[in-house]
Tab-separated table of C-alpha atoms in Angstrom:
chain	number	residue	atom	x	y	z
A	74	MET	CA	-21.408	-43.059	-72.135
A	75	PRO	CA	-21.769	-39.228	-72.678
A	76	ARG	CA	-18.769	-37.302	-73.781
A	77	PRO	CA	-17.137	-34.843	-71.314
A	78	ALA	CA	-18.098	-31.843	-73.371
A	79	THR	CA	-21.771	-32.877	-73.310
A	80	LEU	CA	-21.658	-33.412	-69.509
A	81	ILE	CA	-20.154	-29.987	-68.848
A	82	THR	CA	-22.770	-28.371	-71.081
A	83	ALA	CA	-25.564	-30.048	-69.103
A	84	ILE	CA	-24.173	-28.867	-65.760
A	85	LEU	CA	-23.886	-25.294	-66.980
A	86	PHE	CA	-27.459	-25.430	-68.239
A	87	LEU	CA	-28.775	-26.571	-64.865
A	88	LEU	CA	-26.862	-23.831	-62.999
A	89	ALA	CA	-28.225	-21.171	-65.339
A	90	ALA	CA	-31.758	-22.452	-64.869
A	91	GLY	CA	-31.415	-22.334	-61.058
A	92	ILE	CA	-30.073	-18.774	-61.041
A	93	LEU	CA	-32.911	-17.646	-63.340
A	94	ALA	CA	-35.532	-19.230	-61.074
A	95	TRP	CA	-34.044	-17.563	-57.958
A	96	MET	CA	-34.022	-14.151	-59.629
A	97	THR	CA	-37.627	-14.623	-60.783
A	98	LEU	CA	-39.162	-15.976	-57.573
A	99	GLY	CA	-36.867	-14.240	-55.025
A	100	PRO	CA	-35.350	-15.764	-51.884
A	101	GLU	CA	-37.469	-17.778	-49.486
A	102	ASP	CA	-39.700	-15.548	-47.389
A	103	ASP	CA	-38.080	-15.154	-43.910
A	104	SER	CA	-41.084	-13.636	-42.207
A	105	ALA	CA	-41.430	-16.799	-40.156
A	106	THR	CA	-38.279	-15.970	-38.294
A	107	SER	CA	-38.412	-12.187	-38.359
A	108	GLY	CA	-41.918	-11.710	-37.032
A	109	ARG	CA	-42.892	-9.271	-39.801
A	110	PRO	CA	-46.651	-8.767	-40.410
A	111	GLY	CA	-48.083	-11.035	-43.001
A	112	GLY	CA	-45.458	-13.715	-42.491
A	113	GLY	CA	-45.788	-17.132	-40.965
A	114	GLU	CA	-45.688	-17.903	-37.273
A	115	THR	CA	-42.592	-16.520	-35.484
A	116	ARG	CA	-40.444	-19.121	-33.795
A	117	PRO	CA	-40.167	-18.404	-30.006
A	118	VAL	CA	-36.768	-17.490	-28.550
A	119	ALA	CA	-35.494	-19.365	-25.502
A	120	VAL	CA	-34.692	-16.979	-22.637
A	121	ALA	CA	-33.992	-17.053	-18.906
A	122	THR	CA	-35.698	-14.633	-16.539
A	123	ALA	CA	-35.450	-13.160	-13.070
A	124	GLU	CA	-37.772	-10.933	-11.071
A	125	VAL	CA	-37.602	-7.272	-10.178
A	126	GLU	CA	-36.929	-7.149	-6.432
A	127	SER	CA	-37.045	-4.544	-3.699
A	128	ARG	CA	-33.602	-4.635	-2.102
A	129	ASP	CA	-31.191	-2.713	0.098
A	130	LEU	CA	-28.231	-1.909	-2.146
A	131	VAL	CA	-24.736	-0.863	-1.178
A	132	GLU	CA	-22.557	0.620	-3.904
A	133	ARG	CA	-18.985	-0.635	-3.840
A	134	ARG	CA	-15.810	-0.328	-5.817
A	135	ARG	CA	-13.341	-3.167	-5.887
A	136	PHE	CA	-9.598	-2.531	-6.001
A	137	THR	CA	-6.536	-4.723	-5.900
A	138	GLY	CA	-3.413	-3.985	-3.900
A	139	SER	CA	-0.922	-5.431	-1.446
A	140	ILE	CA	-0.359	-5.491	2.298
A	141	GLU	CA	2.313	-3.438	4.035
A	142	GLY	CA	3.240	-3.330	7.702
A	143	ALA	CA	2.302	-0.285	9.732
A	144	ASP	CA	6.006	0.546	9.720
A	145	ARG	CA	9.150	-1.001	8.305
A	146	ILE	CA	12.553	-0.290	9.794
A	147	GLU	CA	15.871	-0.911	8.055
A	148	ILE	CA	18.503	-1.760	10.688
A	149	ALA	CA	21.949	-0.466	9.693
A	150	PRO	CA	25.006	0.093	11.935
A	151	ARG	CA	26.350	3.629	12.252
A	152	ILE	CA	29.901	2.273	12.083
A	153	GLY	CA	31.572	-0.346	9.936
A	154	GLY	CA	33.095	-3.560	11.202
A	155	ARG	CA	32.969	-7.340	11.312
A	156	VAL	CA	29.753	-9.017	12.458
A	157	THR	CA	30.555	-11.222	15.430
A	158	GLU	CA	27.002	-12.145	16.439
A	159	LEU	CA	23.490	-12.120	14.987
A	160	PHE	CA	20.890	-12.595	17.692
A	161	VAL	CA	17.852	-12.938	15.354
A	162	ASN	CA	16.971	-14.719	12.146
A	163	LEU	CA	14.373	-14.364	9.406
A	164	GLY	CA	10.837	-14.569	10.789
A	165	ASP	CA	11.822	-14.105	14.443
A	166	ARG	CA	9.640	-12.042	16.734
A	167	VAL	CA	11.510	-9.098	18.271
A	168	GLU	CA	10.413	-7.435	21.478
A	169	PRO	CA	11.461	-3.862	22.384
A	170	GLY	CA	15.009	-3.885	23.775
A	171	ASP	CA	15.988	-7.295	22.377
A	172	PRO	CA	19.575	-7.528	21.011
A	173	LEU	CA	19.874	-7.736	17.235
A	174	LEU	CA	23.487	-7.425	16.075
A	175	GLN	CA	26.989	-7.277	17.541
A	176	LEU	CA	30.139	-5.988	15.763
A	177	ASP	CA	33.749	-6.667	16.708
A	178	THR	CA	34.679	-4.182	19.471
A	179	GLU	CA	38.455	-4.661	19.728
A	180	GLU	CA	39.373	-1.632	17.637
A	181	PHE	CA	36.785	0.572	19.340
A	182	GLU	CA	37.912	-0.516	22.806
A	183	GLN	CA	41.449	0.477	21.839
A	184	ASP	CA	40.226	3.880	20.701
A	185	VAL	CA	38.451	4.346	24.030
A	186	ALA	CA	41.608	3.421	25.947
A	187	GLN	CA	43.684	5.859	23.879
A	188	ALA	CA	41.195	8.659	24.402
A	189	ALA	CA	41.177	7.962	28.143
A	190	ALA	CA	44.986	8.114	28.230
A	191	GLU	CA	45.002	11.418	26.344
A	192	LEU	CA	42.509	12.744	28.873
A	193	GLU	CA	44.839	11.747	31.709
A	194	VAL	CA	47.727	13.578	30.002
A	195	ALA	CA	45.543	16.667	29.596
A	196	GLN	CA	44.569	16.428	33.269
A	197	ALA	CA	48.248	16.312	34.268
A	198	SER	CA	48.955	19.356	32.103
A	199	LEU	CA	46.112	21.174	33.816
A	200	ASP	CA	47.486	20.298	37.252
A	201	GLU	CA	50.883	21.621	36.205
A	202	ALA	CA	49.374	24.839	34.833
A	203	VAL	CA	47.389	25.360	38.016
A	204	ALA	CA	50.520	24.892	40.140
A	205	SER	CA	52.419	27.390	37.967
A	206	ARG	CA	49.587	29.889	38.274
A	207	ASP	CA	49.484	29.560	42.047
A	208	ALA	CA	53.278	30.068	42.215
A	209	ALA	CA	53.036	33.142	40.001
A	210	GLN	CA	50.266	34.504	42.224
A	211	ARG	CA	52.427	34.126	45.332
A	212	GLU	CA	55.424	35.682	43.567
A	213	LEU	CA	53.354	38.678	42.556
A	214	GLU	CA	52.119	39.204	46.101
A	215	ARG	CA	55.694	39.010	47.470
A	216	THR	CA	56.971	41.473	44.828
A	217	ARG	CA	54.200	43.926	45.715
A	218	GLU	CA	55.207	43.795	49.361
A	219	LEU	CA	58.850	44.416	48.437
A	220	ARG	CA	57.764	47.231	46.148
A	221	ASP	CA	55.829	48.820	48.997
A	222	GLN	CA	59.001	48.635	51.113
A	223	GLY	CA	61.030	50.192	48.289
A	224	ILE	CA	63.140	47.080	47.817
A	225	ALA	CA	61.747	45.760	44.490
A	226	SER	CA	61.818	47.864	41.368
A	227	ARG	CA	58.904	48.728	39.131
A	228	SER	CA	60.181	46.425	36.398
A	229	GLU	CA	60.245	43.447	38.794
A	230	LEU	CA	56.630	44.125	39.700
A	231	ASP	CA	55.649	44.314	36.018
A	232	SER	CA	57.468	41.065	35.328
A	233	ALA	CA	55.618	39.269	38.152
A	234	GLU	CA	52.251	40.509	36.895
A	235	THR	CA	53.061	39.329	33.342
A	236	GLU	CA	54.094	35.914	34.598
A	237	LEU	CA	50.796	35.530	36.469
A	238	THR	CA	48.840	36.483	33.345
A	239	LEU	CA	50.729	33.862	31.304
A	240	ALA	CA	50.145	31.247	34.002
A	241	ARG	CA	46.412	31.943	33.986
A	242	THR	CA	46.393	31.619	30.163
A	243	ARG	CA	48.117	28.238	30.415
A	244	VAL	CA	45.471	27.104	32.908
A	245	ALA	CA	42.676	28.167	30.544
A	246	LEU	CA	44.384	26.327	27.685
A	247	ALA	CA	44.770	23.197	29.787
A	248	GLU	CA	41.095	23.348	30.778
A	249	SER	CA	40.143	23.611	27.092
A	250	GLN	CA	42.277	20.583	26.339
A	251	ILE	CA	40.525	18.716	29.147
A	252	ARG	CA	37.134	19.440	27.587
A	253	GLN	CA	38.462	18.427	24.178
A	254	ARG	CA	39.802	15.120	25.505
A	255	GLN	CA	36.593	14.466	27.402
A	256	SER	CA	34.609	15.010	24.192
A	257	ALA	CA	36.961	12.700	22.279
A	258	LEU	CA	36.550	10.021	24.943
A	259	ARG	CA	32.775	10.385	24.835
A	260	THR	CA	32.863	10.051	21.042
A	261	ARG	CA	34.897	6.847	21.290
A	262	GLU	CA	32.533	5.463	23.931
A	263	ILE	CA	29.534	6.247	21.708
A	264	GLN	CA	31.202	4.502	18.775
A	265	LEU	CA	31.848	1.512	20.997
A	266	GLY	CA	28.154	1.530	21.904
A	267	TYR	CA	27.235	1.543	18.197
A	268	ALA	CA	28.921	-1.844	17.869
A	269	ARG	CA	25.842	-3.408	19.474
A	270	ILE	CA	22.370	-2.818	18.048
A	271	ASP	CA	19.252	-3.465	20.093
A	272	ALA	CA	15.609	-3.200	19.089
A	273	ASP	CA	14.067	0.191	19.743
A	274	ALA	CA	12.961	0.232	23.358
A	275	VAL	CA	10.460	3.065	22.780
A	276	GLY	CA	6.892	1.746	23.038
A	277	SER	CA	5.758	-1.819	23.509
A	278	GLN	CA	5.029	-2.890	19.931
A	279	PRO	CA	6.721	-6.149	18.878
A	280	ARG	CA	8.197	-6.470	15.411
A	281	TRP	CA	9.180	-9.301	13.075
A	282	VAL	CA	12.385	-9.852	11.135
A	283	ALA	CA	11.373	-9.431	7.492
A	284	GLU	CA	14.855	-9.569	5.912
A	285	ARG	CA	18.378	-10.527	6.959
A	286	HIS	CA	21.128	-9.195	4.694
A	287	VAL	CA	24.326	-10.292	6.493
A	288	ASP	CA	25.752	-13.368	8.189
A	289	ARG	CA	28.097	-13.866	11.102
A	290	GLY	CA	31.675	-12.997	10.162
A	291	ALA	CA	30.719	-10.667	7.324
A	292	LEU	CA	32.224	-7.205	6.970
A	293	ILE	CA	29.621	-4.452	6.925
A	294	SER	CA	29.997	-0.765	6.164
A	295	ALA	CA	28.447	2.106	8.046
A	296	ASN	CA	24.786	2.667	7.095
A	297	GLU	CA	24.653	-0.600	5.136
A	298	PRO	CA	21.326	-2.413	5.841
A	299	ALA	CA	21.740	-5.547	7.939
A	300	LEU	CA	18.145	-6.369	8.952
A	301	ALA	CA	14.602	-5.222	8.182
A	302	LEU	CA	11.890	-5.236	10.856
A	303	VAL	CA	8.153	-4.857	10.248
A	304	THR	CA	5.134	-4.287	12.456
A	305	LEU	CA	2.113	-6.558	11.908
A	306	GLN	CA	-0.407	-4.807	14.152
A	307	PRO	CA	-2.019	-3.109	12.361
A	308	VAL	CA	-1.288	-3.539	8.641
A	309	ARG	CA	-2.166	-1.411	5.619
A	310	ALA	CA	-3.635	-2.343	2.247
A	311	ILE	CA	-1.994	-0.133	-0.378
A	312	LEU	CA	-4.296	0.650	-3.305
A	313	ALA	CA	-3.824	2.578	-6.545
A	314	VAL	CA	-6.967	4.418	-7.688
A	315	THR	CA	-7.746	6.258	-10.893
A	316	GLU	CA	-9.218	9.717	-11.305
A	317	ALA	CA	-12.692	8.259	-11.885
A	318	ASP	CA	-12.850	6.847	-8.337
A	319	TYR	CA	-10.556	9.264	-6.503
A	320	ALA	CA	-13.166	11.949	-5.845
A	321	ARG	CA	-15.481	9.435	-4.146
A	322	LEU	CA	-12.908	8.164	-1.652
A	323	SER	CA	-12.185	9.834	1.672
A	324	ARG	CA	-10.748	9.079	5.087
A	325	GLY	CA	-12.956	7.008	7.340
A	326	GLN	CA	-14.797	5.051	4.625
A	327	ALA	CA	-15.317	1.395	5.521
A	328	ALA	CA	-13.570	-1.292	3.487
A	329	ILE	CA	-13.683	-5.090	3.291
A	330	VAL	CA	-10.401	-6.859	2.456
A	331	ARG	CA	-9.990	-10.410	1.214
A	332	THR	CA	-6.933	-12.463	0.262
A	333	SER	CA	-6.511	-15.843	-1.382
A	334	ALA	CA	-4.476	-16.994	1.641
A	335	TYR	CA	-7.737	-17.002	3.648
A	336	PRO	CA	-10.535	-17.438	1.072
A	337	ASP	CA	-13.226	-17.870	3.730
A	338	ARG	CA	-12.344	-14.751	5.743
A	339	GLU	CA	-13.093	-11.090	5.267
A	340	PHE	CA	-11.083	-8.431	7.112
A	341	GLU	CA	-12.678	-5.111	8.008
A	342	GLY	CA	-10.745	-1.861	7.753
A	343	SER	CA	-11.112	1.789	6.858
A	344	ILE	CA	-9.373	4.350	4.690
A	345	THR	CA	-6.807	6.254	6.755
A	346	ARG	CA	-4.780	8.111	4.104
A	347	VAL	CA	-5.459	9.439	0.601
A	348	ALA	CA	-2.503	10.815	-1.350
A	349	PRO	CA	-2.910	14.454	-2.490
A	350	GLU	CA	-1.321	13.785	-5.891
A	351	PHE	CA	-1.321	11.334	-8.791
A	352	ARG	CA	1.803	9.571	-9.994
A	353	PRO	CA	2.754	11.031	-13.396
A	354	GLY	CA	3.538	7.653	-14.946
A	355	SER	CA	0.409	5.710	-13.987
A	356	ARG	CA	-2.021	8.589	-13.328
A	357	GLN	CA	-3.052	6.845	-10.122
A	358	ALA	CA	-3.121	7.994	-6.515
A	359	ARG	CA	-2.103	6.000	-3.444
A	360	VAL	CA	-4.811	5.125	-0.939
A	361	GLU	CA	-4.111	3.338	2.354
A	362	VAL	CA	-6.626	1.147	4.160
A	363	GLU	CA	-5.704	0.308	7.766
A	364	ILE	CA	-6.729	-3.150	8.961
A	365	PRO	CA	-6.564	-4.430	12.553
A	366	ASN	CA	-4.462	-7.582	12.574
A	367	ASP	CA	-4.622	-8.861	16.143
A	368	ASP	CA	-4.070	-12.492	15.138
A	369	GLU	CA	-1.290	-11.443	12.710
A	370	ALA	CA	-2.923	-13.415	9.891
A	371	LEU	CA	-2.214	-10.749	7.270
A	372	ARG	CA	1.431	-10.416	6.295
A	373	PRO	CA	3.234	-7.726	4.278
A	374	GLY	CA	3.411	-8.525	0.585
A	375	MET	CA	0.099	-10.419	0.406
A	376	PHE	CA	-2.069	-9.633	-2.627
A	377	VAL	CA	-5.530	-8.457	-1.565
A	378	GLU	CA	-8.859	-7.427	-3.046
A	379	THR	CA	-10.526	-4.508	-1.320
A	380	ALA	CA	-14.187	-3.538	-1.597
A	381	ILE	CA	-14.929	0.041	-0.519
A	382	ARG	CA	-18.501	1.146	0.103
A	383	LEU	CA	-19.415	4.390	-1.630
A	384	GLY	CA	-23.177	4.709	-1.216
A	385	GLN	CA	-26.362	2.973	-0.071
A	386	ARG	CA	-30.027	2.695	-1.095
A	387	THR	CA	-32.764	1.273	1.120
A	388	ASP	CA	-35.802	-0.609	-0.213
A	389	THR	CA	-35.230	0.268	-3.871
A	390	LEU	CA	-36.204	-1.642	-7.000
A	391	ALA	CA	-33.345	-3.617	-8.489
A	392	VAL	CA	-32.698	-6.049	-11.328
A	393	PRO	CA	-29.810	-8.425	-12.044
A	394	ARG	CA	-27.023	-6.662	-13.891
A	395	ASP	CA	-27.348	-9.140	-16.796
A	396	ALA	CA	-30.839	-7.778	-17.492
A	397	ILE	CA	-29.338	-4.517	-18.806
A	398	ILE	CA	-27.833	-4.658	-22.295
A	399	GLN	CA	-26.443	-1.967	-24.543
A	400	ARG	CA	-28.274	-1.086	-27.752
A	401	GLU	CA	-27.867	1.850	-30.112
A	402	ALA	CA	-30.580	3.707	-28.213
A	403	GLY	CA	-28.732	3.184	-24.924
A	404	PRO	CA	-29.215	0.815	-21.978
A	405	THR	CA	-32.082	-1.521	-22.711
A	406	LEU	CA	-34.220	-3.878	-20.619
A	407	PHE	CA	-36.670	-6.553	-21.784
A	408	SER	CA	-39.599	-7.612	-19.607
A	409	VAL	CA	-41.983	-10.532	-20.070
A	410	ASP	CA	-45.602	-9.816	-21.110
A	411	ARG	CA	-47.901	-12.776	-20.289
A	412	SER	CA	-51.192	-11.028	-21.147
A	413	GLY	CA	-51.620	-12.917	-24.448
A	414	GLU	CA	-51.763	-16.560	-25.442
A	415	ARG	CA	-48.009	-16.861	-25.165
A	416	PRO	CA	-45.383	-14.738	-23.390
A	417	VAL	CA	-43.743	-12.058	-25.486
A	418	ALA	CA	-40.876	-9.613	-24.907
A	419	ARG	CA	-41.436	-5.929	-24.173
A	420	ARG	CA	-38.553	-3.557	-24.769
A	421	HIS	CA	-37.800	-0.646	-22.402
A	422	THR	CA	-35.171	2.057	-22.344
A	423	ALA	CA	-33.498	1.704	-18.964
A	424	ALA	CA	-32.023	4.186	-16.490
A	425	THR	CA	-29.963	2.723	-13.675
A	426	GLY	CA	-28.497	3.843	-10.355
A	427	ILE	CA	-25.977	2.280	-8.033
A	428	ARG	CA	-24.649	-1.245	-8.488
A	429	ASP	CA	-24.310	-3.785	-5.684
A	430	GLY	CA	-22.462	-6.852	-6.906
A	431	ASN	CA	-24.801	-8.605	-9.365
A	432	TRP	CA	-27.726	-6.248	-8.718
A	433	ILE	CA	-28.279	-2.791	-10.112
A	434	GLU	CA	-30.795	-0.113	-9.124
A	435	LEU	CA	-33.589	0.342	-11.656
A	436	LEU	CA	-34.736	3.979	-11.972
A	437	GLN	CA	-36.568	3.658	-15.301
A	438	PRO	CA	-38.888	2.063	-16.367
A	439	GLU	CA	-41.096	1.899	-13.297
A	440	LEU	CA	-41.808	-1.817	-13.206
A	441	PRO	CA	-43.695	-3.333	-10.264
A	442	GLU	CA	-41.865	-5.614	-7.875
A	443	GLY	CA	-42.072	-9.208	-9.117
A	444	THR	CA	-42.046	-8.266	-12.808
A	445	GLU	CA	-40.161	-10.821	-14.890
A	446	VAL	CA	-37.159	-9.429	-16.753
A	447	ILE	CA	-34.980	-11.317	-19.222
A	448	VAL	CA	-31.399	-11.950	-18.140
A	449	LEU	CA	-30.271	-14.399	-20.836
A	450	GLY	CA	-31.033	-14.488	-24.564
A	451	GLN	CA	-32.229	-10.891	-24.927
A	452	HIS	CA	-29.667	-10.086	-27.631
A	453	LEU	CA	-31.905	-11.941	-30.102
A	454	LEU	CA	-35.078	-10.100	-29.112
A	455	ALA	CA	-37.195	-7.293	-30.485
A	456	ASP	CA	-40.366	-5.830	-29.030
A	457	GLY	CA	-43.123	-8.450	-29.302
A	458	THR	CA	-40.860	-11.448	-29.930
A	459	PRO	CA	-42.485	-14.684	-28.620
A	460	LEU	CA	-40.613	-16.309	-25.766
A	461	ARG	CA	-39.850	-19.786	-24.497
A	462	ILE	CA	-38.907	-19.302	-20.851
A	463	THR	CA	-36.470	-21.634	-19.148
A	464	ASP	CA	-35.891	-21.975	-15.395
A	465	PRO	CA	-35.424	-18.642	-13.551
A	466	GLN	CA	-31.829	-17.648	-12.881
A	467	ALA	CA	-30.292	-17.532	-9.406
A	468	VAL	CA	-28.434	-14.269	-8.846
A	469	PRO	CA	-25.467	-14.289	-6.418
A	470	GLY	CA	-24.558	-11.249	-4.347
A	471	GLY	CA	-22.086	-10.025	-1.740
A	472	ASP	CA	-19.251	-7.571	-1.303
A	473	PHE	CA	-17.161	-9.329	-3.947
A	474	ALA	CA	-19.001	-9.741	-7.247
A	475	PRO	CA	-17.723	-11.902	-10.109
A	476	ALA	CA	-14.809	-10.526	-12.083
A	477	GLY	CA	-15.787	-7.625	-14.287
A	478	SER	CA	-18.897	-6.632	-12.364
A	479	GLU	CA	-17.204	-3.768	-10.575
A	480	THR	CA	-14.288	-1.463	-11.080
A	481	ASP	CA	-10.897	-3.133	-10.772
A	482	ALA	CA	-8.009	-0.810	-10.077
A	483	PRO	CA	-4.969	-1.664	-12.223
């Protein structure tokens, strides 16, 4: 049995011999896999292809957002009090003029009665002042007659005139008090009317109860929200867009809206409002898309995806978006050359136009319709690389491309 020292020496000798041979002969020639001239046969690369097609393309941008009602109304009483009746509940449909809320009216009825009594007192004071004025008027006329006959003195005449002036002043004061009491009574009657809240009777648009903040018997303060009503016809999709897309959006542009609540439906709408400013925090602008909602399928708060059409090309050459890859020289496209014994790859610098889902307009190179382009495996290719072509790829399309194929608004 060899000693350990002898075994270690033998292993070191073999390692040294291997390193010396590698340095002398060099590494194994890799021309078989690199395709360099003078090397062995290059191994073909498996790829998938699709054809250049003439298509009608529509450029879209996809944004995410949420649904809001056309209007939302917070129902709050103008006076405080105890809730004695709630006529609606969450999710109820409310027609114009329907009752919503009733507050306790006992205190307000008492205020109305007191104001009415004060008005009666003021009316009595006015009657008294009028009677005093009429008496002073008659006394003045009698004193003037006596003065003309030389019976009454000048001072008596002056005193009668002064008394009439004071009586007229008291009448004017009483009339002012009447108006004041009438105004106070009207104020109390209005406050009593505020104890009952009905749905706005203006127009014929129904609304829905979106929130209910109070219950029967609860105390509520003036201007404290009690209910929230929303309109569902139409609704608005609220989007946040960045500066890159803002300049290409305008009122009237068509939009297609989709929500996970109805995965098989698409809702058509159009841009109705574009905010004139960007929010400082997010650097995004608000855009509103109005959507008819006759069947009331869309509800406020739903998350939606919205595709907005920005441009269109008719009968233009297009390739699948996966055919374009990024190289140091820029966008690159590989086509299939079948002129030789076996298909090989041909590299082209690409220039593209608008994108429609999974298809993109091909401006350069000018490839004939039907030309095969490589859509899978091209990252391993160079110009002239032999190919092993698998089944052609099916390319989906539509307004909503797979995630990442279009711009998603944050």
